[in-house]
Amino acid sequence: MRMVLIIPFAGALLDGNYRLSLLIFLVAAISDGVDGFLARYFNWRTRVGAIADPLADKALLITTYLMLTITGILPVWLFVLVLARDIAIVGGALAFHYGIGRFEMAPSVPGKINTLVQILVALAIIILLAGWPMQPWVIDAGVWLVAGSAIFSGCHYVIVWSLRALRMKRS
């Protein structure tokens, strides 16, 4: 469902219809939560789901940050940093898979924190843009929180998976 909501969400953001974009974002978040709950409760875990769910999350977040950058709300460098981190992780995963061997995708704690920070900052910015009461410094603080968590979690993934690759190559 999140994938279907991305285009109307992006359109609402570009049109400056922030209340609609907030509603769509919340529906996407709730559907993600329900999907995750059902998968855990009924043990509906599949390899496809393990890959598709984080990709849907990333597609929504990248779209959000792209639209907020295009509209001048967020700086270009932040979008480039967020995108570069994700590309580096996917590129590293592919290099590991084809160069070292198969592995199970498992998000790290810093990676989960980074995703949470990105979601909360995007949500706070959209709430602010929708005209709901929030301090304007939230955008500036959010930019630096997202940048810091993206750098830290990206470096964490590189270090952890590089060490894992070295150990597997030696054995």
PDB file of C-alpha atoms in Angstrom:
ATOM      1  CA  MET A   1       0.000   0.000   0.000  1.00  0.00           C
ATOM      2  CA  ARG A   2       2.875   2.380   0.780  1.00  0.00           C
ATOM      3  CA  MET A   3       4.178   2.111  -2.764  1.00  0.00           C
ATOM      4  CA  VAL A   4       0.762   3.121  -4.154  1.00  0.00           C
ATOM      5  CA  LEU A   5       0.655   6.161  -1.858  1.00  0.00           C
ATOM      6  CA  ILE A   6       4.040   7.539  -2.924  1.00  0.00           C
ATOM      7  CA  ILE A   7       2.835   9.320  -6.092  1.00  0.00           C
ATOM      8  CA  PRO A   8      -0.164  11.099  -4.501  1.00  0.00           C
ATOM      9  CA  PHE A   9       2.019  11.961  -1.508  1.00  0.00           C
ATOM     10  CA  ALA A  10       4.712  13.472  -3.728  1.00  0.00           C
ATOM     11  CA  GLY A  11       2.096  15.388  -5.713  1.00  0.00           C
ATOM     12  CA  ALA A  12       0.531  16.808  -2.556  1.00  0.00           C
ATOM     13  CA  LEU A  13       3.941  17.932  -1.284  1.00  0.00           C
ATOM     14  CA  LEU A  14       4.841  19.553  -4.607  1.00  0.00           C
ATOM     15  CA  ASP A  15       1.469  21.329  -4.735  1.00  0.00           C
ATOM     16  CA  GLY A  16       1.982  22.662  -1.219  1.00  0.00           C
ATOM     17  CA  ASN A  17      -1.028  20.723   0.049  1.00  0.00           C
ATOM     18  CA  TYR A  18       0.720  19.870   3.297  1.00  0.00           C
ATOM     19  CA  ARG A  19      -2.353  18.723   5.203  1.00  0.00           C
ATOM     20  CA  LEU A  20      -3.140  16.164   2.503  1.00  0.00           C
ATOM     21  CA  SER A  21       0.505  15.081   2.354  1.00  0.00           C
ATOM     22  CA  LEU A  22       0.464  14.699   6.153  1.00  0.00           C
ATOM     23  CA  LEU A  23      -2.658  12.541   5.949  1.00  0.00           C
ATOM     24  CA  ILE A  24      -1.144  10.343   3.223  1.00  0.00           C
ATOM     25  CA  PHE A  25       2.125  10.038   5.167  1.00  0.00           C
ATOM     26  CA  LEU A  26       0.218   8.959   8.286  1.00  0.00           C
ATOM     27  CA  VAL A  27      -1.834   6.410   6.322  1.00  0.00           C
ATOM     28  CA  ALA A  28       1.406   4.994   4.886  1.00  0.00           C
ATOM     29  CA  ALA A  29       2.957   4.818   8.364  1.00  0.00           C
ATOM     30  CA  ILE A  30      -0.104   3.129   9.844  1.00  0.00           C
ATOM     31  CA  SER A  31      -0.235   0.600   6.990  1.00  0.00           C
ATOM     32  CA  ASP A  32       3.450  -0.162   7.605  1.00  0.00           C
ATOM     33  CA  GLY A  33       2.746  -0.734  11.295  1.00  0.00           C
ATOM     34  CA  VAL A  34      -0.259  -2.961  10.607  1.00  0.00           C
ATOM     35  CA  ASP A  35       1.706  -4.899   7.989  1.00  0.00           C
ATOM     36  CA  GLY A  36       4.578  -5.454  10.420  1.00  0.00           C
ATOM     37  CA  PHE A  37       2.255  -6.488  13.237  1.00  0.00           C
ATOM     38  CA  LEU A  38       0.392  -8.985  11.060  1.00  0.00           C
ATOM     39  CA  ALA A  39       3.629 -10.454   9.717  1.00  0.00           C
ATOM     40  CA  ARG A  40       4.963 -11.014  13.234  1.00  0.00           C
ATOM     41  CA  TYR A  41       1.672 -12.159  14.778  1.00  0.00           C
ATOM     42  CA  PHE A  42       0.857 -14.713  12.082  1.00  0.00           C
ATOM     43  CA  ASN A  43       4.506 -15.496  11.302  1.00  0.00           C
ATOM     44  CA  TRP A  44       4.055 -14.364   7.699  1.00  0.00           C
ATOM     45  CA  ARG A  45       7.742 -13.730   7.200  1.00  0.00           C
ATOM     46  CA  THR A  46       9.192 -14.310   3.754  1.00  0.00           C
ATOM     47  CA  ARG A  47      12.461 -13.431   2.070  1.00  0.00           C
ATOM     48  CA  VAL A  48      10.513 -11.251  -0.391  1.00  0.00           C
ATOM     49  CA  GLY A  49       8.842  -9.428   2.494  1.00  0.00           C
ATOM     50  CA  ALA A  50      12.179  -8.972   4.246  1.00  0.00           C
ATOM     51  CA  ILE A  51      13.428  -7.158   1.139  1.00  0.00           C
ATOM     52  CA  ALA A  52      10.228  -5.447  -0.067  1.00  0.00           C
ATOM     53  CA  ASP A  53       9.253  -3.891   3.279  1.00  0.00           C
ATOM     54  CA  PRO A  54      12.470  -1.910   3.822  1.00  0.00           C
ATOM     55  CA  LEU A  55      12.488  -0.963   0.125  1.00  0.00           C
ATOM     56  CA  ALA A  56       8.970   0.470   0.455  1.00  0.00           C
ATOM     57  CA  ASP A  57      10.093   2.400   3.542  1.00  0.00           C
ATOM     58  CA  LYS A  58      13.121   3.731   1.683  1.00  0.00           C
ATOM     59  CA  ALA A  59      11.090   4.648  -1.400  1.00  0.00           C
ATOM     60  CA  LEU A  60       8.718   6.708   0.746  1.00  0.00           C
ATOM     61  CA  LEU A  61      11.539   8.364   2.686  1.00  0.00           C
ATOM     62  CA  ILE A  62      13.658   9.129  -0.375  1.00  0.00           C
ATOM     63  CA  THR A  63      10.584  10.569  -2.111  1.00  0.00           C
ATOM     64  CA  THR A  64       9.793  12.666   0.963  1.00  0.00           C
ATOM     65  CA  TYR A  65      13.315  14.065   1.189  1.00  0.00           C
ATOM     66  CA  LEU A  66      13.439  14.646  -2.573  1.00  0.00           C
ATOM     67  CA  MET A  67      10.157  16.588  -2.576  1.00  0.00           C
ATOM     68  CA  LEU A  68      11.194  18.617   0.484  1.00  0.00           C
ATOM     69  CA  THR A  69      14.473  19.395  -1.296  1.00  0.00           C
ATOM     70  CA  ILE A  70      12.828  20.312  -4.618  1.00  0.00           C
ATOM     71  CA  THR A  71      10.478  22.700  -2.796  1.00  0.00           C
ATOM     72  CA  GLY A  72      13.438  24.340  -1.029  1.00  0.00           C
ATOM     73  CA  ILE A  73      12.542  23.173   2.477  1.00  0.00           C
ATOM     74  CA  LEU A  74      15.598  20.946   2.899  1.00  0.00           C
ATOM     75  CA  PRO A  75      19.119  21.634   1.619  1.00  0.00           C
ATOM     76  CA  VAL A  76      20.323  19.709  -1.432  1.00  0.00           C
ATOM     77  CA  TRP A  77      23.372  18.401   0.434  1.00  0.00           C
ATOM     78  CA  LEU A  78      21.136  16.600   2.939  1.00  0.00           C
ATOM     79  CA  PHE A  79      19.213  14.808   0.204  1.00  0.00           C
ATOM     80  CA  VAL A  80      22.498  13.840  -1.478  1.00  0.00           C
ATOM     81  CA  LEU A  81      23.826  12.523   1.851  1.00  0.00           C
ATOM     82  CA  VAL A  82      20.689  10.473   2.593  1.00  0.00           C
ATOM     83  CA  LEU A  83      20.631   9.062  -0.938  1.00  0.00           C
ATOM     84  CA  ALA A  84      24.391   8.370  -0.984  1.00  0.00           C
ATOM     85  CA  ARG A  85      24.132   6.430   2.290  1.00  0.00           C
ATOM     86  CA  ASP A  86      21.369   4.233   0.896  1.00  0.00           C
ATOM     87  CA  ILE A  87      23.204   3.691  -2.392  1.00  0.00           C
ATOM     88  CA  ALA A  88      26.393   2.789  -0.498  1.00  0.00           C
ATOM     89  CA  ILE A  89      24.508   0.248   1.625  1.00  0.00           C
ATOM     90  CA  VAL A  90      22.782  -1.343  -1.372  1.00  0.00           C
ATOM     91  CA  GLY A  91      26.027  -1.302  -3.362  1.00  0.00           C
ATOM     92  CA  GLY A  92      27.898  -2.856  -0.451  1.00  0.00           C
ATOM     93  CA  ALA A  93      25.225  -5.532  -0.048  1.00  0.00           C
ATOM     94  CA  LEU A  94      25.439  -6.404  -3.744  1.00  0.00           C
ATOM     95  CA  ALA A  95      29.249  -6.460  -3.635  1.00  0.00           C
ATOM     96  CA  PHE A  96      29.123  -8.712  -0.577  1.00  0.00           C
ATOM     97  CA  HIS A  97      26.574 -11.025  -2.183  1.00  0.00           C
ATOM     98  CA  TYR A  98      28.476 -11.431  -5.449  1.00  0.00           C
ATOM     99  CA  GLY A  99      32.008 -11.205  -4.038  1.00  0.00           C
ATOM    100  CA  ILE A 100      31.753 -13.047  -0.728  1.00  0.00           C
ATOM    101  CA  GLY A 101      28.518 -15.001  -0.562  1.00  0.00           C
ATOM    102  CA  ARG A 102      24.896 -14.984   0.422  1.00  0.00           C
ATOM    103  CA  PHE A 103      23.827 -13.202   3.576  1.00  0.00           C
ATOM    104  CA  GLU A 104      20.697 -12.366   5.512  1.00  0.00           C
ATOM    105  CA  MET A 105      19.660  -8.743   5.368  1.00  0.00           C
ATOM    106  CA  ALA A 106      19.316  -7.504   8.918  1.00  0.00           C
ATOM    107  CA  PRO A 107      19.066  -3.840   9.823  1.00  0.00           C
ATOM    108  CA  SER A 108      21.475  -2.683  12.503  1.00  0.00           C
ATOM    109  CA  VAL A 109      20.445  -0.691  15.554  1.00  0.00           C
ATOM    110  CA  PRO A 110      22.082   2.477  14.143  1.00  0.00           C
ATOM    111  CA  GLY A 111      20.275   1.811  10.846  1.00  0.00           C
ATOM    112  CA  LYS A 112      16.932   1.503  12.626  1.00  0.00           C
ATOM    113  CA  ILE A 113      17.635   4.679  14.599  1.00  0.00           C
ATOM    114  CA  ASN A 114      18.529   6.486  11.372  1.00  0.00           C
ATOM    115  CA  THR A 115      15.258   5.407   9.757  1.00  0.00           C
ATOM    116  CA  LEU A 116      13.305   6.505  12.830  1.00  0.00           C
ATOM    117  CA  VAL A 117      15.087   9.884  12.863  1.00  0.00           C
ATOM    118  CA  GLN A 118      14.371  10.381   9.152  1.00  0.00           C
ATOM    119  CA  ILE A 119      10.689   9.542   9.647  1.00  0.00           C
ATOM    120  CA  LEU A 120      10.256  11.748  12.721  1.00  0.00           C
ATOM    121  CA  VAL A 121      12.053  14.700  11.140  1.00  0.00           C
ATOM    122  CA  ALA A 122      10.037  14.409   7.911  1.00  0.00           C
ATOM    123  CA  LEU A 123       6.831  14.146   9.924  1.00  0.00           C
ATOM    124  CA  ALA A 124       7.744  17.155  12.083  1.00  0.00           C
ATOM    125  CA  ILE A 125       8.552  19.239   8.999  1.00  0.00           C
ATOM    126  CA  ILE A 126       5.289  18.306   7.274  1.00  0.00           C
ATOM    127  CA  ILE A 127       3.353  19.087  10.480  1.00  0.00           C
ATOM    128  CA  LEU A 128       5.072  22.485  10.627  1.00  0.00           C
ATOM    129  CA  LEU A 129       4.331  23.139   6.941  1.00  0.00           C
ATOM    130  CA  ALA A 130       0.696  22.106   7.456  1.00  0.00           C
ATOM    131  CA  GLY A 131       0.399  25.039   9.849  1.00  0.00           C
ATOM    132  CA  TRP A 132       0.194  23.095  13.068  1.00  0.00           C
ATOM    133  CA  PRO A 133       2.021  24.515  16.054  1.00  0.00           C
ATOM    134  CA  MET A 134       5.654  23.554  16.193  1.00  0.00           C
ATOM    135  CA  GLN A 135       8.852  25.463  16.715  1.00  0.00           C
ATOM    136  CA  PRO A 136      10.489  26.567  13.434  1.00  0.00           C
ATOM    137  CA  TRP A 137      13.941  25.504  14.679  1.00  0.00           C
ATOM    138  CA  VAL A 138      12.718  21.922  14.222  1.00  0.00           C
ATOM    139  CA  ILE A 139      13.789  22.048  10.567  1.00  0.00           C
ATOM    140  CA  ASP A 140      17.355  23.145  11.374  1.00  0.00           C
ATOM    141  CA  ALA A 141      17.706  20.657  14.221  1.00  0.00           C
ATOM    142  CA  GLY A 142      16.162  17.950  12.051  1.00  0.00           C
ATOM    143  CA  VAL A 143      18.627  18.569   9.239  1.00  0.00           C
ATOM    144  CA  TRP A 144      21.553  18.024  11.589  1.00  0.00           C
ATOM    145  CA  LEU A 145      19.961  15.011  13.297  1.00  0.00           C
ATOM    146  CA  VAL A 146      19.337  13.324   9.952  1.00  0.00           C
ATOM    147  CA  ALA A 147      22.843  14.164   8.722  1.00  0.00           C
ATOM    148  CA  GLY A 148      24.486  12.835  11.880  1.00  0.00           C
ATOM    149  CA  SER A 149      22.466   9.637  12.001  1.00  0.00           C
ATOM    150  CA  ALA A 150      22.979   9.012   8.266  1.00  0.00           C
ATOM    151  CA  ILE A 151      26.752   9.405   8.565  1.00  0.00           C
ATOM    152  CA  PHE A 152      27.003   7.318  11.739  1.00  0.00           C
ATOM    153  CA  SER A 153      24.767   4.488  10.530  1.00  0.00           C
ATOM    154  CA  GLY A 154      26.360   4.472   7.071  1.00  0.00           C
ATOM    155  CA  CYS A 155      29.845   4.189   8.575  1.00  0.00           C
ATOM    156  CA  HIS A 156      28.593   1.512  10.966  1.00  0.00           C
ATOM    157  CA  TYR A 157      27.288  -0.604   8.077  1.00  0.00           C
ATOM    158  CA  VAL A 158      30.551  -0.204   6.144  1.00  0.00           C
ATOM    159  CA  ILE A 159      32.687  -1.197   9.138  1.00  0.00           C
ATOM    160  CA  VAL A 160      30.532  -4.140  10.253  1.00  0.00           C
ATOM    161  CA  TRP A 161      30.127  -5.611   6.780  1.00  0.00           C
ATOM    162  CA  SER A 162      33.775  -5.015   5.847  1.00  0.00           C
ATOM    163  CA  LEU A 163      34.889  -6.926   8.944  1.00  0.00           C
ATOM    164  CA  ARG A 164      32.385  -9.688   8.196  1.00  0.00           C
ATOM    165  CA  ALA A 165      33.687  -9.918   4.620  1.00  0.00           C
ATOM    166  CA  LEU A 166      37.291 -10.135   5.836  1.00  0.00           C
ATOM    167  CA  ARG A 167      36.416 -12.931   8.274  1.00  0.00           C
ATOM    168  CA  MET A 168      34.547 -14.881   5.594  1.00  0.00           C
ATOM    169  CA  LYS A 169      37.381 -14.456   3.078  1.00  0.00           C
ATOM    170  CA  ARG A 170      39.883 -15.813   5.612  1.00  0.00           C
ATOM    171  CA  SER A 171      37.798 -18.881   6.431  1.00  0.00           C
TER     172      SER A 171
END
